[in-house]
mmCIF file of C-alpha atoms in Angstrom:
data_model
loop_
_atom_site.group_PDB
_atom_site.id
_atom_site.type_symbol
_atom_site.label_atom_id
_atom_site.label_comp_id
_atom_site.label_asym_id
_atom_site.label_seq_id
_atom_site.Cartn_x
_atom_site.Cartn_y
_atom_site.Cartn_z
ATOM 1 C CA UNK A 1 -15.404 52.876 -73.359
ATOM 2 C CA UNK A 2 -16.508 50.413 -70.791
ATOM 3 C CA UNK A 3 -14.331 50.020 -67.724
ATOM 4 C CA UNK A 4 -14.188 46.486 -66.440
ATOM 5 C CA UNK A 5 -13.809 46.321 -62.631
ATOM 6 C CA UNK A 6 -11.920 43.349 -61.260
ATOM 7 C CA UNK A 7 -14.052 41.829 -58.543
ATOM 8 C CA UNK A 8 -12.602 39.905 -55.592
ATOM 9 C CA UNK A 9 -9.301 41.757 -55.398
ATOM 10 C CA UNK A 10 -10.007 43.271 -51.976
ATOM 11 C CA UNK A 11 -11.124 39.840 -50.738
ATOM 12 C CA UNK A 12 -7.893 38.256 -51.972
ATOM 13 C CA UNK A 13 -5.876 40.945 -50.203
ATOM 14 C CA UNK A 14 -7.773 40.308 -46.963
ATOM 15 C CA UNK A 15 -7.221 36.554 -47.302
ATOM 16 C CA UNK A 16 -3.463 37.039 -47.702
ATOM 17 C CA UNK A 17 -3.369 39.299 -44.648
ATOM 18 C CA UNK A 18 -5.316 36.787 -42.593
ATOM 19 C CA UNK A 19 -3.003 33.964 -43.698
ATOM 20 C CA UNK A 20 0.001 36.070 -42.703
ATOM 21 C CA UNK A 21 -1.468 36.672 -39.245
ATOM 22 C CA UNK A 22 -2.322 32.983 -38.856
ATOM 23 C CA UNK A 23 1.177 31.933 -39.875
ATOM 24 C CA UNK A 24 2.663 34.362 -37.386
ATOM 25 C CA UNK A 25 0.399 32.968 -34.676
ATOM 26 C CA UNK A 26 1.432 29.399 -35.470
ATOM 27 C CA UNK A 27 5.088 30.359 -35.323
ATOM 28 C CA UNK A 28 4.578 31.976 -31.929
ATOM 29 C CA UNK A 29 2.722 28.886 -30.671
ATOM 30 C CA UNK A 30 5.475 26.633 -32.004
ATOM 31 C CA UNK A 31 8.083 28.745 -30.236
ATOM 32 C CA UNK A 32 6.126 28.446 -26.955
ATOM 33 C CA UNK A 33 5.961 24.668 -27.353
ATOM 34 C CA UNK A 34 9.702 24.430 -27.972
ATOM 35 C CA UNK A 35 10.303 26.436 -24.814
ATOM 36 C CA UNK A 36 8.033 24.146 -22.812
ATOM 37 C CA UNK A 37 5.138 26.544 -22.201
ATOM 38 C CA UNK A 38 2.481 24.443 -23.925
ATOM 39 C CA UNK A 39 -0.495 25.604 -25.926
ATOM 40 C CA UNK A 40 -2.161 28.912 -25.286
ATOM 41 C CA UNK A 41 -5.398 28.181 -23.473
ATOM 42 C CA UNK A 42 -8.380 30.256 -22.433
ATOM 43 C CA UNK A 43 -7.637 33.215 -20.237
ATOM 44 C CA UNK A 44 -8.833 32.679 -16.663
ATOM 45 C CA UNK A 45 -8.009 34.206 -13.355
ATOM 46 C CA UNK A 46 -5.245 32.492 -11.418
ATOM 47 C CA UNK A 47 -6.115 30.064 -8.629
ATOM 48 C CA UNK A 48 -4.712 31.527 -5.457
ATOM 49 C CA UNK A 49 -4.680 30.012 -1.960
ATOM 50 C CA UNK A 50 -3.680 31.857 1.198
ATOM 51 C CA UNK A 51 -0.711 30.322 2.967
ATOM 52 C CA UNK A 52 -2.871 29.715 6.047
ATOM 53 C CA UNK A 53 -5.047 27.308 4.029
ATOM 54 C CA UNK A 54 -2.249 25.174 2.553
ATOM 55 C CA UNK A 55 -2.774 22.435 5.158
ATOM 56 C CA UNK A 56 -6.222 21.843 3.690
ATOM 57 C CA UNK A 57 -4.528 20.368 0.607
ATOM 58 C CA UNK A 58 -2.681 17.681 2.592
ATOM 59 C CA UNK A 59 -3.668 14.073 1.957
ATOM 60 C CA UNK A 60 -4.629 11.991 5.009
ATOM 61 C CA UNK A 61 -1.993 9.345 4.234
ATOM 62 C CA UNK A 62 1.734 9.543 4.020
ATOM 63 C CA UNK A 63 2.540 6.718 1.618
ATOM 64 C CA UNK A 64 1.011 4.577 -1.078
ATOM 65 C CA UNK A 65 0.194 0.946 -0.463
ATOM 66 C CA UNK A 66 -2.383 -1.078 1.432
ATOM 67 C CA UNK A 67 -4.761 0.527 3.910
ATOM 68 C CA UNK A 68 -4.265 -1.508 7.091
ATOM 69 C CA UNK A 69 -6.898 0.453 9.011
ATOM 70 C CA UNK A 70 -7.208 3.774 10.804
ATOM 71 C CA UNK A 71 -4.997 5.306 13.447
ATOM 72 C CA UNK A 72 -6.066 6.777 16.779
ATOM 73 C CA UNK A 73 -7.142 9.993 15.048
ATOM 74 C CA UNK A 74 -9.244 8.199 12.446
ATOM 75 C CA UNK A 75 -6.801 8.753 9.574
ATOM 76 C CA UNK A 76 -5.960 5.954 7.115
ATOM 77 C CA UNK A 77 -2.876 3.957 8.082
ATOM 78 C CA UNK A 78 -1.060 2.616 5.032
ATOM 79 C CA UNK A 79 1.424 -0.244 4.712
ATOM 80 C CA UNK A 80 3.754 0.252 1.760
ATOM 81 C CA UNK A 81 4.347 -3.419 1.006
ATOM 82 C CA UNK A 82 5.226 -2.991 -2.685
ATOM 83 C CA UNK A 83 8.823 -1.768 -2.486
ATOM 84 C CA UNK A 84 11.964 -1.900 -4.635
ATOM 85 C CA UNK A 85 13.941 -3.113 -1.588
ATOM 86 C CA UNK A 86 13.491 -6.227 0.604
ATOM 87 C CA UNK A 87 10.815 -5.771 3.258
ATOM 88 C CA UNK A 88 10.173 -8.237 6.074
ATOM 89 C CA UNK A 89 7.082 -7.890 8.270
ATOM 90 C CA UNK A 90 6.249 -9.933 11.360
ATOM 91 C CA UNK A 91 2.670 -10.036 12.625
ATOM 92 C CA UNK A 92 2.148 -11.522 16.079
ATOM 93 C CA UNK A 93 -1.570 -11.947 16.046
ATOM 94 C CA UNK A 94 -4.605 -13.290 14.302
ATOM 95 C CA UNK A 95 -5.009 -15.060 10.980
ATOM 96 C CA UNK A 96 -7.935 -12.742 10.208
ATOM 97 C CA UNK A 97 -5.663 -9.680 9.976
ATOM 98 C CA UNK A 98 -3.153 -11.472 7.754
ATOM 99 C CA UNK A 99 -5.972 -12.507 5.423
ATOM 100 C CA UNK A 100 -7.376 -8.980 5.217
ATOM 101 C CA UNK A 101 -3.921 -7.646 4.336
ATOM 102 C CA UNK A 102 -3.555 -10.371 1.694
ATOM 103 C CA UNK A 103 -6.926 -9.485 0.153
ATOM 104 C CA UNK A 104 -6.170 -5.786 0.068
ATOM 105 C CA UNK A 105 -2.706 -6.336 -1.353
ATOM 106 C CA UNK A 106 -4.139 -8.483 -4.156
ATOM 107 C CA UNK A 107 -6.654 -5.699 -4.825
ATOM 108 C CA UNK A 108 -3.748 -3.331 -5.603
ATOM 109 C CA UNK A 109 -2.687 -5.628 -8.451
ATOM 110 C CA UNK A 110 0.109 -7.432 -6.615
ATOM 111 C CA UNK A 111 0.333 -11.221 -6.533
ATOM 112 C CA UNK A 112 0.017 -12.953 -3.158
ATOM 113 C CA UNK A 113 1.663 -16.293 -2.401
ATOM 114 C CA UNK A 114 0.563 -17.977 0.842
ATOM 115 C CA UNK A 115 2.826 -20.563 2.469
ATOM 116 C CA UNK A 116 0.748 -22.408 5.039
ATOM 117 C CA UNK A 117 0.327 -25.598 7.003
ATOM 118 C CA UNK A 118 -3.445 -25.095 7.091
ATOM 119 C CA UNK A 119 -4.481 -24.581 3.460
ATOM 120 C CA UNK A 120 -8.137 -25.192 4.303
ATOM 121 C CA UNK A 121 -8.148 -21.880 6.198
ATOM 122 C CA UNK A 122 -7.292 -20.064 2.938
ATOM 123 C CA UNK A 123 -9.396 -22.014 0.448
ATOM 124 C CA UNK A 124 -12.461 -19.802 0.831
ATOM 125 C CA UNK A 125 -10.376 -16.797 -0.186
ATOM 126 C CA UNK A 126 -8.868 -18.669 -3.127
ATOM 127 C CA UNK A 127 -12.321 -19.675 -4.426
ATOM 128 C CA UNK A 128 -13.694 -16.168 -3.921
ATOM 129 C CA UNK A 129 -10.820 -14.743 -5.994
ATOM 130 C CA UNK A 130 -11.237 -17.104 -8.926
ATOM 131 C CA UNK A 131 -9.467 -20.281 -7.930
ATOM 132 C CA UNK A 132 -5.972 -18.845 -7.744
ATOM 133 C CA UNK A 133 -6.123 -17.161 -11.154
ATOM 134 C CA UNK A 134 -6.606 -13.634 -9.805
ATOM 135 C CA UNK A 135 -3.580 -12.940 -7.687
ATOM 136 C CA UNK A 136 -3.652 -15.370 -4.734
ATOM 137 C CA UNK A 137 -2.046 -18.811 -4.615
ATOM 138 C CA UNK A 138 -1.629 -21.229 -1.692
ATOM 139 C CA UNK A 139 1.357 -23.553 -1.216
ATOM 140 C CA UNK A 140 2.414 -26.116 1.363
ATOM 141 C CA UNK A 141 5.203 -25.197 3.777
ATOM 142 C CA UNK A 142 8.534 -25.215 1.966
ATOM 143 C CA UNK A 143 6.921 -25.486 -1.473
ATOM 144 C CA UNK A 144 6.690 -21.855 -2.585
ATOM 145 C CA UNK A 145 8.352 -21.568 -6.018
ATOM 146 C CA UNK A 146 10.269 -18.483 -7.180
ATOM 147 C CA UNK A 147 7.711 -15.762 -7.832
ATOM 148 C CA UNK A 148 9.495 -13.609 -10.409
ATOM 149 C CA UNK A 149 8.637 -10.351 -8.674
ATOM 150 C CA UNK A 150 9.222 -7.112 -10.559
ATOM 151 C CA UNK A 151 8.104 -3.503 -10.515
ATOM 152 C CA UNK A 152 5.258 -4.436 -12.834
ATOM 153 C CA UNK A 153 4.233 -7.507 -10.833
ATOM 154 C CA UNK A 154 5.088 -7.024 -7.147
ATOM 155 C CA UNK A 155 4.596 -9.996 -4.829
ATOM 156 C CA UNK A 156 3.584 -10.441 -1.207
ATOM 157 C CA UNK A 157 4.514 -13.755 0.431
ATOM 158 C CA UNK A 158 2.456 -14.578 3.524
ATOM 159 C CA UNK A 159 4.071 -17.211 5.749
ATOM 160 C CA UNK A 160 1.406 -18.860 7.908
ATOM 161 C CA UNK A 161 3.587 -21.658 9.230
ATOM 162 C CA UNK A 162 2.741 -21.849 12.925
ATOM 163 C CA UNK A 163 4.814 -21.082 16.003
ATOM 164 C CA UNK A 164 8.136 -22.238 14.530
ATOM 165 C CA UNK A 165 8.213 -21.312 10.868
ATOM 166 C CA UNK A 166 11.204 -22.842 9.077
ATOM 167 C CA UNK A 167 13.543 -20.646 7.124
ATOM 168 C CA UNK A 168 11.703 -19.800 3.945
ATOM 169 C CA UNK A 169 12.887 -20.878 0.501
ATOM 170 C CA UNK A 170 11.506 -17.606 -0.885
ATOM 171 C CA UNK A 171 12.897 -14.606 0.973
ATOM 172 C CA UNK A 172 12.194 -10.906 0.779
ATOM 173 C CA UNK A 173 13.762 -9.182 -2.214
ATOM 174 C CA UNK A 174 13.186 -6.299 -4.605
ATOM 175 C CA UNK A 175 9.427 -5.925 -5.138
ATOM 176 C CA UNK A 176 8.790 -8.970 -2.949
ATOM 177 C CA UNK A 177 7.768 -8.440 0.673
ATOM 178 C CA UNK A 178 7.283 -11.203 3.220
ATOM 179 C CA UNK A 179 4.759 -11.193 6.075
ATOM 180 C CA UNK A 180 5.395 -13.871 8.699
ATOM 181 C CA UNK A 181 2.409 -14.635 10.940
ATOM 182 C CA UNK A 182 3.074 -15.844 14.470
ATOM 183 C CA UNK A 183 -0.014 -16.744 16.526
ATOM 184 C CA UNK A 184 1.972 -16.150 19.735
ATOM 185 C CA UNK A 185 5.490 -15.341 20.828
ATOM 186 C CA UNK A 186 7.746 -18.314 20.192
ATOM 187 C CA UNK A 187 11.435 -19.265 20.562
ATOM 188 C CA UNK A 188 12.106 -18.211 16.954
ATOM 189 C CA UNK A 189 10.434 -14.825 17.427
ATOM 190 C CA UNK A 190 13.593 -12.919 18.494
ATOM 191 C CA UNK A 191 15.390 -13.906 15.277
ATOM 192 C CA UNK A 192 12.413 -12.910 13.145
ATOM 193 C CA UNK A 193 11.958 -9.625 15.003
ATOM 194 C CA UNK A 194 15.609 -8.700 14.497
ATOM 195 C CA UNK A 195 15.370 -9.040 10.726
ATOM 196 C CA UNK A 196 11.910 -7.439 10.416
ATOM 197 C CA UNK A 197 11.533 -3.897 9.133
ATOM 198 C CA UNK A 198 8.012 -3.726 10.581
ATOM 199 C CA UNK A 199 6.351 -5.637 13.421
ATOM 200 C CA UNK A 200 2.650 -5.806 14.234
ATOM 201 C CA UNK A 201 1.578 -6.902 17.723
ATOM 202 C CA UNK A 202 -1.976 -7.797 18.666
ATOM 203 C CA UNK A 203 -3.350 -8.935 22.019
ATOM 204 C CA UNK A 204 -0.827 -11.084 23.897
ATOM 205 C CA UNK A 205 -0.444 -12.298 27.473
ATOM 206 C CA UNK A 206 1.228 -10.086 30.107
ATOM 207 C CA UNK A 207 4.330 -12.308 30.049
ATOM 208 C CA UNK A 208 4.583 -12.053 26.269
ATOM 209 C CA UNK A 209 4.060 -8.306 26.477
ATOM 210 C CA UNK A 210 6.912 -7.982 28.980
ATOM 211 C CA UNK A 211 9.192 -10.052 26.745
ATOM 212 C CA UNK A 212 8.301 -7.957 23.693
ATOM 213 C CA UNK A 213 8.927 -4.820 25.686
ATOM 214 C CA UNK A 214 12.477 -5.964 26.462
ATOM 215 C CA UNK A 215 13.161 -7.233 22.942
ATOM 216 C CA UNK A 216 11.762 -4.225 21.088
ATOM 217 C CA UNK A 217 12.318 -1.421 23.572
ATOM 218 C CA UNK A 218 8.624 -0.665 24.039
ATOM 219 C CA UNK A 219 7.540 1.936 26.564
ATOM 220 C CA UNK A 220 5.873 0.902 29.796
ATOM 221 C CA UNK A 221 2.532 2.249 28.551
ATOM 222 C CA UNK A 222 2.806 0.238 25.342
ATOM 223 C CA UNK A 223 3.687 -2.951 27.229
ATOM 224 C CA UNK A 224 0.740 -2.489 29.576
ATOM 225 C CA UNK A 225 -1.635 -1.900 26.663
ATOM 226 C CA UNK A 226 -0.854 -5.126 24.798
ATOM 227 C CA UNK A 227 -2.820 -7.623 26.968
ATOM 228 C CA UNK A 228 -5.965 -5.497 26.637
ATOM 229 C CA UNK A 229 -5.953 -4.669 22.918
ATOM 230 C CA UNK A 230 -9.414 -5.176 21.349
ATOM 231 C CA UNK A 231 -9.933 -7.520 18.404
ATOM 232 C CA UNK A 232 -8.719 -5.937 15.175
ATOM 233 C CA UNK A 233 -6.283 -3.523 16.868
ATOM 234 C CA UNK A 234 -2.571 -3.813 16.083
ATOM 235 C CA UNK A 235 0.410 -1.938 17.483
ATOM 236 C CA UNK A 236 2.660 -1.494 14.432
ATOM 237 C CA UNK A 237 6.303 -0.838 15.290
ATOM 238 C CA UNK A 238 9.388 0.230 13.371
ATOM 239 C CA UNK A 239 12.769 1.135 14.813
ATOM 240 C CA UNK A 240 11.550 4.679 15.469
ATOM 241 C CA UNK A 241 7.764 4.781 15.289
ATOM 242 C CA UNK A 242 4.806 3.186 17.055
ATOM 243 C CA UNK A 243 1.219 3.362 15.843
ATOM 244 C CA UNK A 244 -2.000 1.747 17.024
ATOM 245 C CA UNK A 245 -4.191 0.792 14.067
ATOM 246 C CA UNK A 246 -7.760 -0.482 13.992
ATOM 247 C CA UNK A 247 -8.505 -2.668 10.968
ATOM 248 C CA UNK A 248 -12.089 -1.999 9.916
ATOM 249 C CA UNK A 249 -13.417 -4.672 7.536
ATOM 250 C CA UNK A 250 -15.618 -3.845 4.590
ATOM 251 C CA UNK A 251 -18.957 -5.604 4.109
ATOM 252 C CA UNK A 252 -17.354 -7.868 1.504
ATOM 253 C CA UNK A 253 -14.519 -8.772 3.881
ATOM 254 C CA UNK A 254 -16.983 -9.562 6.676
ATOM 255 C CA UNK A 255 -18.972 -11.759 4.308
ATOM 256 C CA UNK A 256 -15.832 -13.672 3.358
ATOM 257 C CA UNK A 257 -13.799 -13.705 6.581
ATOM 258 C CA UNK A 258 -16.214 -12.746 9.345
ATOM 259 C CA UNK A 259 -15.467 -10.179 12.032
ATOM 260 C CA UNK A 260 -12.005 -9.693 13.559
ATOM 261 C CA UNK A 261 -11.066 -12.227 16.201
ATOM 262 C CA UNK A 262 -7.896 -12.990 18.080
ATOM 263 C CA UNK A 263 -8.405 -16.750 18.393
ATOM 264 C CA UNK A 264 -8.594 -19.019 15.331
#
């Protein structure tokens, strides 16, 4: 009598056992996912950092936005111009700085609308950025249309309207900041300074410095520093903080706008 041996039975048993283990593993993985633990990854040692070294992880900036320059310690100074709340900025200083801020704001993806009585001073920037199709448009004084600012398309309005800028048709609002450029202190400056959330002051005369000191509550040292500020240096002021910032142009900015200068 010949005994016929069934081949493959042990293999089938092993396959069923392996499938059972795999199913159990999948169930465990699914349970981990439902609990929020994610997939099981490779086993590595934990990354540990002594408490004394935590400061090494700090970023050199305290906000997101446009890099206006570097502070007195060489750290990046950032203007957060894209905000969900209205934000008015007054810059008493040079056109060059306003143009650098406009360029850098456009580079973040925001749209820039320039209201100006000297459009020829902005045309080189418009041409360099694609004829107004890439984020920067120039309008005559009083002719800026509604910009439709939103979280997805924030807007910066630059008002380059001389010593006595009229009240703007387009005001600061959610996701729309306004920078008003004053070449020097003027009779309308106190009103603009009162409504501004941020003020930048570049080199001014001693008389203007004294007036700004009284209006803004600057310290004696700050007032005395203003007539001697180098080109490209701005004292940025909020209600509580003061910071000197040096705007350092890139090679591309120098090629387009030249070097910083107080007189235009």
